[in-house]
Coordinates of N, CA and C and ligand atoms in Angstrom, one line a residue:
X1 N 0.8 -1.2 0.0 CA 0.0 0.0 0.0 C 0.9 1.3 0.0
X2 N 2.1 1.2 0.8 CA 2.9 2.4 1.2 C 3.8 1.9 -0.2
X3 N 3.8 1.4 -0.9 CA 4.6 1.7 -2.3 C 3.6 1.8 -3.4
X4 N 2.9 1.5 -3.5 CA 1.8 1.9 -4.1 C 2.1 3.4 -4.3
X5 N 1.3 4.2 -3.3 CA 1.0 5.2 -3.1 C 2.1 6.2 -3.5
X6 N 3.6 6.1 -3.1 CA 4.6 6.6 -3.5 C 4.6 6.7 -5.4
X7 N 4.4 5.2 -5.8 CA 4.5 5.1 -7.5 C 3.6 6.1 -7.7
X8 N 2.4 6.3 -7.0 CA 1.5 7.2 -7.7 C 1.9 8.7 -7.9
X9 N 2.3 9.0 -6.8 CA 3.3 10.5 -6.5 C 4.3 10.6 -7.7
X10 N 5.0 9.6 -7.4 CA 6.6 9.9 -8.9 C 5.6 10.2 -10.0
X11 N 4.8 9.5 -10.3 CA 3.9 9.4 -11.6 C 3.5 10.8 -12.0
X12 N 3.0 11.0 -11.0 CA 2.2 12.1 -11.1 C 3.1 13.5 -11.4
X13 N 4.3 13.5 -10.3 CA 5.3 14.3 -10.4 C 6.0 14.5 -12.0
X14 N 6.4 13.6 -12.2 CA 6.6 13.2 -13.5 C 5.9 13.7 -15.6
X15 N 5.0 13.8 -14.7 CA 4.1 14.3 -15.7 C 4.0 15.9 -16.2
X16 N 5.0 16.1 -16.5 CA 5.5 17.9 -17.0 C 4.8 18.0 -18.3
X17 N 4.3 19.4 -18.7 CA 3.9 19.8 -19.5 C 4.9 19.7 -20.9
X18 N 4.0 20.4 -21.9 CA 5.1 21.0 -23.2 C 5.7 22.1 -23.2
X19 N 6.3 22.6 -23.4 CA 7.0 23.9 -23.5 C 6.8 24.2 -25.5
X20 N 5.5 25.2 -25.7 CA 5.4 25.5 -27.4 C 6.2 26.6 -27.7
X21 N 7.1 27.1 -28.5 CA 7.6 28.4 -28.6 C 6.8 28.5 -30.2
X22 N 6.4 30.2 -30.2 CA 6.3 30.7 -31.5 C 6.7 32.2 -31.9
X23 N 7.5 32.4 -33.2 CA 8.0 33.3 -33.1 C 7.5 33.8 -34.9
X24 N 8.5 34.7 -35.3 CA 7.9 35.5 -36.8 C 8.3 36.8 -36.8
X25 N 8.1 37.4 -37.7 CA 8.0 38.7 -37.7 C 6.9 39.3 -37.5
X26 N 7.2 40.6 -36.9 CA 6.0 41.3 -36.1 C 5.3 41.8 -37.1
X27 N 4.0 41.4 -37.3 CA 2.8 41.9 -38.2 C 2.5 40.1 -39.0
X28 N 2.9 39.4 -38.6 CA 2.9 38.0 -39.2 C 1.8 37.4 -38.5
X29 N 1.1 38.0 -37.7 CA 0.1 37.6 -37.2 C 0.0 36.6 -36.1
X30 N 1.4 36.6 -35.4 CA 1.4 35.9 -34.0 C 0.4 35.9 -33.0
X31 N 0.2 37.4 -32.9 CA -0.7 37.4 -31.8 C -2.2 37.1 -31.6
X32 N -2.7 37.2 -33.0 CA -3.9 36.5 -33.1 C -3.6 35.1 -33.2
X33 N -2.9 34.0 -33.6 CA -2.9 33.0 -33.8 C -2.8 32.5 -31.9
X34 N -1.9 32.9 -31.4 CA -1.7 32.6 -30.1 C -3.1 32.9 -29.7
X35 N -3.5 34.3 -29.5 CA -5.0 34.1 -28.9 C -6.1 32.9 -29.2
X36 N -6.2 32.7 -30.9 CA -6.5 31.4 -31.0 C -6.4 29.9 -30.1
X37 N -5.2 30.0 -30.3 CA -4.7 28.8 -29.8 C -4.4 28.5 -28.2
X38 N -5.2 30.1 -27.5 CA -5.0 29.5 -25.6 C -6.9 29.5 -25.8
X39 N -7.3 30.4 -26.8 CA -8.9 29.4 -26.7 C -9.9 28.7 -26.9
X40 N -8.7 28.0 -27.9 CA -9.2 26.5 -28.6 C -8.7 25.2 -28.0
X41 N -7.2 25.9 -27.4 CA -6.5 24.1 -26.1 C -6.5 24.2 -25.1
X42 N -7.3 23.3 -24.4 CA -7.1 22.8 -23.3 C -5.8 22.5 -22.8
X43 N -5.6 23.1 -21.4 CA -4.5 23.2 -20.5 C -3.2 24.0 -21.4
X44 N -3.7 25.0 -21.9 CA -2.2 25.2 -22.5 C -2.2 26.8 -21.7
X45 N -1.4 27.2 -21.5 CA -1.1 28.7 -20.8 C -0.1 29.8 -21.3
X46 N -0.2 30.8 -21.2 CA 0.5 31.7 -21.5 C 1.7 32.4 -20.6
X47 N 2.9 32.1 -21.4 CA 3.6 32.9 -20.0 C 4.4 34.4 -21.1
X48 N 3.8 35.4 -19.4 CA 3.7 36.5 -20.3 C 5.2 37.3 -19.9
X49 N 5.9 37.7 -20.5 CA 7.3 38.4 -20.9 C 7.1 39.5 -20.2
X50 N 8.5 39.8 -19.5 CA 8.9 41.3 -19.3 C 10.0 41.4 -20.5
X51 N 9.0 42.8 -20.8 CA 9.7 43.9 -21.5 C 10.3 45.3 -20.1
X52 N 11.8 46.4 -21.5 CA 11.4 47.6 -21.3 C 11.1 48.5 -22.0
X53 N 10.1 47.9 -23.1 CA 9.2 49.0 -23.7 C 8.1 49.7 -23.4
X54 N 8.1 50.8 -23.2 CA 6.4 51.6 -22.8 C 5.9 50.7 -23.7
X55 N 4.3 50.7 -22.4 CA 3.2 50.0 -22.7 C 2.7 50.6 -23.9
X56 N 2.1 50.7 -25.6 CA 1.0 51.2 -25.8 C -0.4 51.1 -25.6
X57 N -1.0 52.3 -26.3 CA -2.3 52.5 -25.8 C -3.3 51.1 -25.5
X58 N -3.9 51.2 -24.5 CA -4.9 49.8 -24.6 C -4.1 48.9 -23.3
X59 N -2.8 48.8 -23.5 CA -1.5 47.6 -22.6 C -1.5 48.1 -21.3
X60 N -1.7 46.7 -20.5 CA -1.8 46.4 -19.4 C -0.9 46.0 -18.6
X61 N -0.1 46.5 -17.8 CA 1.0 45.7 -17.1 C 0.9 44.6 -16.6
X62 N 1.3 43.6 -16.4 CA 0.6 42.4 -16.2 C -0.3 42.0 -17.0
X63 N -0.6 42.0 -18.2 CA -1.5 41.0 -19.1 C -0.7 41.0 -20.1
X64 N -0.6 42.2 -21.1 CA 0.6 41.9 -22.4 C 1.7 41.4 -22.3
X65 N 2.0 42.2 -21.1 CA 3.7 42.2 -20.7 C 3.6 42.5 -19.3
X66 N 5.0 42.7 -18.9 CA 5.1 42.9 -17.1 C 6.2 44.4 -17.5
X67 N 5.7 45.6 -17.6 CA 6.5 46.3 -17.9 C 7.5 46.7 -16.8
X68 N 9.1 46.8 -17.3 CA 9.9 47.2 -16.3 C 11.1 47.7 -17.2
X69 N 11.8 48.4 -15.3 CA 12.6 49.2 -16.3 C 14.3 48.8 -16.5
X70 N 14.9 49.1 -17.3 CA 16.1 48.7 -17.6 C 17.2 48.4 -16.7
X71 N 17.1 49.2 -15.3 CA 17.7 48.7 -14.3 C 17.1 47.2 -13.5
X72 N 15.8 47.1 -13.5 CA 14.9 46.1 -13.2 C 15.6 44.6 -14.4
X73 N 15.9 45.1 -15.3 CA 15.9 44.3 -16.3 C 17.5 43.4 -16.1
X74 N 18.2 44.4 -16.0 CA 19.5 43.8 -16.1 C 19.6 43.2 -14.7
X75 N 19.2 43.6 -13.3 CA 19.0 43.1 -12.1 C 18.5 41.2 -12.7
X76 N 17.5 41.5 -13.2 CA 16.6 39.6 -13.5 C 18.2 39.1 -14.3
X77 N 18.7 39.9 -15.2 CA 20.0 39.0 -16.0 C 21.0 39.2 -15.3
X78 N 21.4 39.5 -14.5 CA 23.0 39.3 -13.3 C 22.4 38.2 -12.5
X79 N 21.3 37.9 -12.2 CA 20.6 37.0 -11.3 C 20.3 36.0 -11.7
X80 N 20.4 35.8 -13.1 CA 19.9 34.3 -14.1 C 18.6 34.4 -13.7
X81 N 17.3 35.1 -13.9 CA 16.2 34.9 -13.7 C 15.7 34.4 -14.9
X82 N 16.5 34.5 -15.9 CA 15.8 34.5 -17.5 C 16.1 33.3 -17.9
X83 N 14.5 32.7 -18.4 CA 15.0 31.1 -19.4 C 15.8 31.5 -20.5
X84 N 15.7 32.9 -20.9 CA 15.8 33.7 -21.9 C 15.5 34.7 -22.4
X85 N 16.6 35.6 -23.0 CA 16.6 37.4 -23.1 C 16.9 37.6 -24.2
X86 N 16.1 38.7 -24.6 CA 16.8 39.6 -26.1 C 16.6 40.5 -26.1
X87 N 17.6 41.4 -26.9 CA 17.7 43.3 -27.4 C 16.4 42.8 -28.7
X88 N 15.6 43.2 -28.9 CA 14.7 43.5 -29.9 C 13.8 44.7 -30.2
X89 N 14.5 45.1 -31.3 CA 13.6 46.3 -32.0 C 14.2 47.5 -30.8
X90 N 15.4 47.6 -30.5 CA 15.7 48.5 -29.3 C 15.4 48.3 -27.8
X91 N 15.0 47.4 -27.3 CA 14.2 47.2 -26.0 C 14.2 45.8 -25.5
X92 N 14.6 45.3 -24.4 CA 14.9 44.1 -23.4 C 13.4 43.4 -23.5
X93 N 13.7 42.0 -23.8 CA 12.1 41.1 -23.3 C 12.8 39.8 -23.2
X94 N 12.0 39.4 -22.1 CA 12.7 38.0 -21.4 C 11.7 37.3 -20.8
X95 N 11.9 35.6 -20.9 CA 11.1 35.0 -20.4 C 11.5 34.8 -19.1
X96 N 10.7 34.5 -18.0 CA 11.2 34.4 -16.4 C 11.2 33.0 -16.5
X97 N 12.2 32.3 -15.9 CA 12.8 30.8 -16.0 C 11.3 30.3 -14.9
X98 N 11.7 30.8 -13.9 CA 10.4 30.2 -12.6 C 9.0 30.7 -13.2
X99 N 8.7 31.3 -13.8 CA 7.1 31.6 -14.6 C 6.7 30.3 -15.1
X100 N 7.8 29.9 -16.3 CA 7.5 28.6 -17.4 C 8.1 26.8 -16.2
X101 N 9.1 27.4 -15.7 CA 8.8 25.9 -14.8 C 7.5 25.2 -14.1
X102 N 7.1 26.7 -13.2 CA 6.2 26.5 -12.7 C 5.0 25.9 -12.7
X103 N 5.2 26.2 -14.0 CA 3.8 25.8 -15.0 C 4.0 24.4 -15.6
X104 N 5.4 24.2 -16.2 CA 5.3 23.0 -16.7 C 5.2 21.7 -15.6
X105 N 5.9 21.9 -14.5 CA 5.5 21.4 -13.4 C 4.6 20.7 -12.8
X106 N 3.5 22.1 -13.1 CA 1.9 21.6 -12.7 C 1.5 20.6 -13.6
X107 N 1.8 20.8 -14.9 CA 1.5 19.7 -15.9 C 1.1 20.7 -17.1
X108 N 1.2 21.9 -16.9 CA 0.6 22.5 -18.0 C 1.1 22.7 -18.9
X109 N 1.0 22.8 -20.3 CA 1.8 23.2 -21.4 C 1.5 24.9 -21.3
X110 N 3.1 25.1 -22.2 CA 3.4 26.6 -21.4 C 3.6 26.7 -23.8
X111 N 3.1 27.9 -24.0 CA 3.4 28.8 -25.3 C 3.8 29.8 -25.0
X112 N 5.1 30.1 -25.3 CA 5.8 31.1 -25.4 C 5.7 32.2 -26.8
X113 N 5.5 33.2 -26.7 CA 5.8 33.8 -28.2 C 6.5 35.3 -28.0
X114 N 8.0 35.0 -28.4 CA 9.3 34.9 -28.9 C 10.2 35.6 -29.4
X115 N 10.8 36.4 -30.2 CA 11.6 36.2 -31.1 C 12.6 35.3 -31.2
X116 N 13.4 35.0 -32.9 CA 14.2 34.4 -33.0 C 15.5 33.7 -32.1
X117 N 15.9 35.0 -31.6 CA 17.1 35.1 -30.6 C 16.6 34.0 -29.4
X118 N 15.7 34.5 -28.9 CA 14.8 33.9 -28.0 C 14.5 32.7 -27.7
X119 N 14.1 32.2 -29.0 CA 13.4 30.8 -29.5 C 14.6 29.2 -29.4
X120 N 15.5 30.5 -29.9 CA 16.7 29.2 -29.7 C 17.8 29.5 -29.3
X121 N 17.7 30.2 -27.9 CA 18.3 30.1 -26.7 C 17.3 29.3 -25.8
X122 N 16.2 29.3 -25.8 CA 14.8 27.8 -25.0 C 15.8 26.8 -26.0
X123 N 15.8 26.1 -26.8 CA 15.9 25.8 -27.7 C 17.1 24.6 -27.3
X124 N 18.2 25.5 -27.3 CA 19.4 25.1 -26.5 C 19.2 24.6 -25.3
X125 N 18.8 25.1 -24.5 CA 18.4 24.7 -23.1 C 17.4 23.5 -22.5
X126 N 16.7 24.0 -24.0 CA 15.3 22.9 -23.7 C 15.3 22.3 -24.8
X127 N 16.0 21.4 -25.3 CA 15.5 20.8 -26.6 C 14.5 20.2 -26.9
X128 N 13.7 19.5 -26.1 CA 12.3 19.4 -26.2 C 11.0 19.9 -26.6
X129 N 11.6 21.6 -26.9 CA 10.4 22.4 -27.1 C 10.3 22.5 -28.0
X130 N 9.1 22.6 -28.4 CA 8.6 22.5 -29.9 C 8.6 24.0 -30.5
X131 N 9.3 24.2 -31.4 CA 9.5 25.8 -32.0 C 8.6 25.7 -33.4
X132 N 7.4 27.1 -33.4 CA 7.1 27.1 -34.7 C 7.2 28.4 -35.3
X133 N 7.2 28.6 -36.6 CA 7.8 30.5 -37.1 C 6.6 30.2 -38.2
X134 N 6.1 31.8 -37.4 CA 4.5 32.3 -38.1 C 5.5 32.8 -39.2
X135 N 5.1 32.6 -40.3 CA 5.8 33.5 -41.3 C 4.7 34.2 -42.7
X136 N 5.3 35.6 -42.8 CA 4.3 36.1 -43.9 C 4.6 35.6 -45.6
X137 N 4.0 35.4 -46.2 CA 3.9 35.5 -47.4 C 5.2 35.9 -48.1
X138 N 5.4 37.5 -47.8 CA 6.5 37.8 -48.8 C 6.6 39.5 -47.9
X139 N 8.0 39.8 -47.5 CA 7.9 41.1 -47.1 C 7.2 42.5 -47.1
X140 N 7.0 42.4 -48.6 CA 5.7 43.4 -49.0 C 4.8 43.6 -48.8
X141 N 4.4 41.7 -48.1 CA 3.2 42.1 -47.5 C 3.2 42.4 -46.2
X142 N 4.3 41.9 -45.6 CA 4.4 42.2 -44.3 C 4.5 43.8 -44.2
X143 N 5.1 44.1 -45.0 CA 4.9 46.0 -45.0 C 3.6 46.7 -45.1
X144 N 2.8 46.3 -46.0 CA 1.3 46.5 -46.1 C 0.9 46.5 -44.5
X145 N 0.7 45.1 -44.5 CA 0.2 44.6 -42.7 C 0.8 46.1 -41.4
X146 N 2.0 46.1 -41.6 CA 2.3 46.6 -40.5 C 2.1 48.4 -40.6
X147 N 1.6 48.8 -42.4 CA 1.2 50.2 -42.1 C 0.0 49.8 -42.0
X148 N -1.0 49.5 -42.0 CA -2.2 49.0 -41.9 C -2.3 49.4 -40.4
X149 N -1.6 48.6 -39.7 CA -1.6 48.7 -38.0 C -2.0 50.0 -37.5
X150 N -1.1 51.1 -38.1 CA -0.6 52.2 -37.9 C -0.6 52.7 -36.1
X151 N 0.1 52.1 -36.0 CA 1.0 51.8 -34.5 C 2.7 52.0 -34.1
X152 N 3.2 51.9 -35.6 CA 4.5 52.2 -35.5 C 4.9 53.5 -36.6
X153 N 6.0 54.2 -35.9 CA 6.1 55.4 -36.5 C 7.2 54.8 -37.6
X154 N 7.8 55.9 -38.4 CA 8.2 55.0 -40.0 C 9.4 54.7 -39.4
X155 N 9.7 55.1 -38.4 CA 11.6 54.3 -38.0 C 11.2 53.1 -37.5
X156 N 10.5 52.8 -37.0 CA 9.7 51.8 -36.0 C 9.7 50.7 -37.1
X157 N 9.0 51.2 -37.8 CA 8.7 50.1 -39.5 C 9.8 49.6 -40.1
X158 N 10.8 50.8 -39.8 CA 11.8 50.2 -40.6 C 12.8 49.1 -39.9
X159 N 13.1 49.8 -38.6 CA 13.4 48.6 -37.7 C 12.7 46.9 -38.0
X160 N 11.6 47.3 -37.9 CA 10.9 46.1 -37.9 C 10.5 45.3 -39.0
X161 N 11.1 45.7 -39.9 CA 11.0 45.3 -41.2 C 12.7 44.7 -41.8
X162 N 13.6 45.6 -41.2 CA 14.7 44.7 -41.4 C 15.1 43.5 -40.5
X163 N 14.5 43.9 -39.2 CA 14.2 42.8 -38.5 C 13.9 41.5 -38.9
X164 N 13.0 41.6 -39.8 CA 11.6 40.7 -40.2 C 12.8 39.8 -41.3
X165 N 13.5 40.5 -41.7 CA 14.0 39.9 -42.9 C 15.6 39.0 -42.0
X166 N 15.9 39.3 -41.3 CA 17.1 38.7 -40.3 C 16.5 37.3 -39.6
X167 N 15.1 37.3 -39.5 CA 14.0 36.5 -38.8 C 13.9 35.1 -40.1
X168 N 13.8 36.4 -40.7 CA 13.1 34.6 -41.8 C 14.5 34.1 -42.5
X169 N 15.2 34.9 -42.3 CA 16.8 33.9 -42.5 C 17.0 32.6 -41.6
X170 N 16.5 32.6 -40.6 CA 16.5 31.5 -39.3 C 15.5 30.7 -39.3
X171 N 14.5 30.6 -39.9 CA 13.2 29.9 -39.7 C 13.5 28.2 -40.2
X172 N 14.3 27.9 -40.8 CA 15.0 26.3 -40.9 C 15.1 25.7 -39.7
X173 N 15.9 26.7 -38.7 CA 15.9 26.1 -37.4 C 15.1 25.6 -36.5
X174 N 13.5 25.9 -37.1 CA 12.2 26.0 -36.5 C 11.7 24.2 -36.7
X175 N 10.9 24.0 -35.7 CA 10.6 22.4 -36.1 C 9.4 22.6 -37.1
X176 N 8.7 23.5 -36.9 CA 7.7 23.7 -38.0 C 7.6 25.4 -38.4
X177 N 7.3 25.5 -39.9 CA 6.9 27.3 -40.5 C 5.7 27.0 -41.2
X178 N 4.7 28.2 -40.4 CA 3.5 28.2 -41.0 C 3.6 29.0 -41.7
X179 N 3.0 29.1 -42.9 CA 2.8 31.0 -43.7 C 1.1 31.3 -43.2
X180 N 1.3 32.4 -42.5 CA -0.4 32.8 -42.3 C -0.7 33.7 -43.6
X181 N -0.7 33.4 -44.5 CA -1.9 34.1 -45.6 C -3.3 33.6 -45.5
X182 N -3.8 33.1 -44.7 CA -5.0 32.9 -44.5 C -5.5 32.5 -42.7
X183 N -5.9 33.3 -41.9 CA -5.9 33.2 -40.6 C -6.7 32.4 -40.3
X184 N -7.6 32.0 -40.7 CA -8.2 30.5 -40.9 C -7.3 28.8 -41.0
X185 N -6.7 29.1 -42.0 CA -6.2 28.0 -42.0 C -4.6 27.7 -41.3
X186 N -4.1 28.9 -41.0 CA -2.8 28.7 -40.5 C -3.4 28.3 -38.8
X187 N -4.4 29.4 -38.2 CA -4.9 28.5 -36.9 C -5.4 27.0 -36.9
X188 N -6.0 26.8 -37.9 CA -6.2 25.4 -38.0 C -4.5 24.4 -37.9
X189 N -3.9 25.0 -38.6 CA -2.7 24.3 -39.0 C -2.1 24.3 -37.4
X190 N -2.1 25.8 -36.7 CA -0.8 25.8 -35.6 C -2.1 24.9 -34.3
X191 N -3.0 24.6 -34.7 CA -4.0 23.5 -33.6 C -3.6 22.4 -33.3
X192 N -3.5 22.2 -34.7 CA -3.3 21.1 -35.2 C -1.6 20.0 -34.8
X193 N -0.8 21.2 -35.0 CA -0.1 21.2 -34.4 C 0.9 20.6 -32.8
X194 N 0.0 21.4 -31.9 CA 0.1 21.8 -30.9 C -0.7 20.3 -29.9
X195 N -1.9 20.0 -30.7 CA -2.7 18.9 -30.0 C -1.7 17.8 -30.4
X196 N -1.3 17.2 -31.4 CA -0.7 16.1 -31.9 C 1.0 15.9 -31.5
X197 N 1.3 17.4 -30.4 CA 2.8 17.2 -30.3 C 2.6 16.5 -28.8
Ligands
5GP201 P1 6.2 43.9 -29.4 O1 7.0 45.0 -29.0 O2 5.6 44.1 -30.8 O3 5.1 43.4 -28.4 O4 7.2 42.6 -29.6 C1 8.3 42.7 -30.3 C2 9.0 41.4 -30.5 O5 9.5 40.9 -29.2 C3 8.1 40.3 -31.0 O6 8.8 39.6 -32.0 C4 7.9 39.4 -29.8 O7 7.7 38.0 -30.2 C5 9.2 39.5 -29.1 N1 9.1 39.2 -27.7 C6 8.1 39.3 -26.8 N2 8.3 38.8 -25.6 C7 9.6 38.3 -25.7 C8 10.4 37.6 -24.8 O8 10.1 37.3 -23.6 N3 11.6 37.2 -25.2 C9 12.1 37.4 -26.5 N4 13.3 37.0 -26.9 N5 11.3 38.1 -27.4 C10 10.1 38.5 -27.0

């Protein structure tokens, strides 16, 4: 009975989540796909990133991001607080190592969404995790999309647009690349995905 009980505990202990990473260029439609995808799966969770970029309009400290400041930031990296960090688009965003343990722990599958840098530094550490790159169509369009937004000022775009193009140089590395030209079917695709891994 008293070994019994113990196998049940290891078992149970044992039973760690997935760790999903997804990454792309910004306007590639990550963030709708991820919203998708925490309310279409079961047990899957979000762990949400400190940045130090001001919040824009609408952003909530604690829901988008955990905004903080650059002193705050480098304090979590002398400390090893980070599963993983990057300089992106000008500004610090890191995942908190104890956020995503925590969780996988419990048993939950943890989605991360990323940049490149990001993706495979987890990657390294965690080879297990399953990495997927939302990718656009073709730059042009990703330019269209991101004036569309009109959220970013033209430096902002341009950053983010050479960015975009340093990004899809690395997407080989990825275990899977969706192209979202249809937000329909790339959610279907990244479901699909994510249930079957
Ligand atoms: P935005 O400023 O548009 O919210 O995000 C800019 C970029 O930072 C996006 O490509 C996003 O995936 C990436 N990003 C967000 N959080 C993290 C993080 O915790 N770590 C890394 N490496 N990149 C992140």
């Amino acid at each position: 009975m008293h070994r019994k009980n113990q196998g049940a505990v290891a078992e149970h202990r044992m039973k760690t989540g997935k760790l999903f990473v997804l990454s792309g260029p910004s306007g590639a439609g990550k963030g709708t796909l991820r919203e998708h995808a925490l309310n279409d799966i079961p047990n899957l969770t979000y762990s949400i990133s400190c940045t130090t970029r001001h919040p824009r309009d609408g952003e909530t400290d604690g829901i988008e991001y955990r905004f903080i400041s650059r002193e705050k930031f480098k304090e979590g990296i002398s400390q090893n607080l980070f599963l993983e960090y990057a300089h992106v688009h000008e500004d610090f965003y890191g995942t908190l190592k104890q956020d995503v343990m925590n969780e996988l722990n419990a048993g939950k599958n943890v989605l991360l969404e990323i940049d490149v840098q990001g993706a495979l530094q987890v990657k390294a550490k965690m080879p297990e995790a399953l990495l997927v790159f939302v990718d656009v169509p073709s730059v042009e369009e990703l330019e269209r999309r991101l004036r569309n937004r009109h959220t970013e000022s033209e430096e902002s775009l341009s950053v983010r647009l050479k960015n975009a193009i340093i990004e899809r140089e690395q997407k080989d590395k990825y275990d899977y690349v969706i192209v979202n030209d249809d937000l329909e079917n790339a959610s279907k695709e990244l479901k699909e995905i994510f249930t079957k891994s």
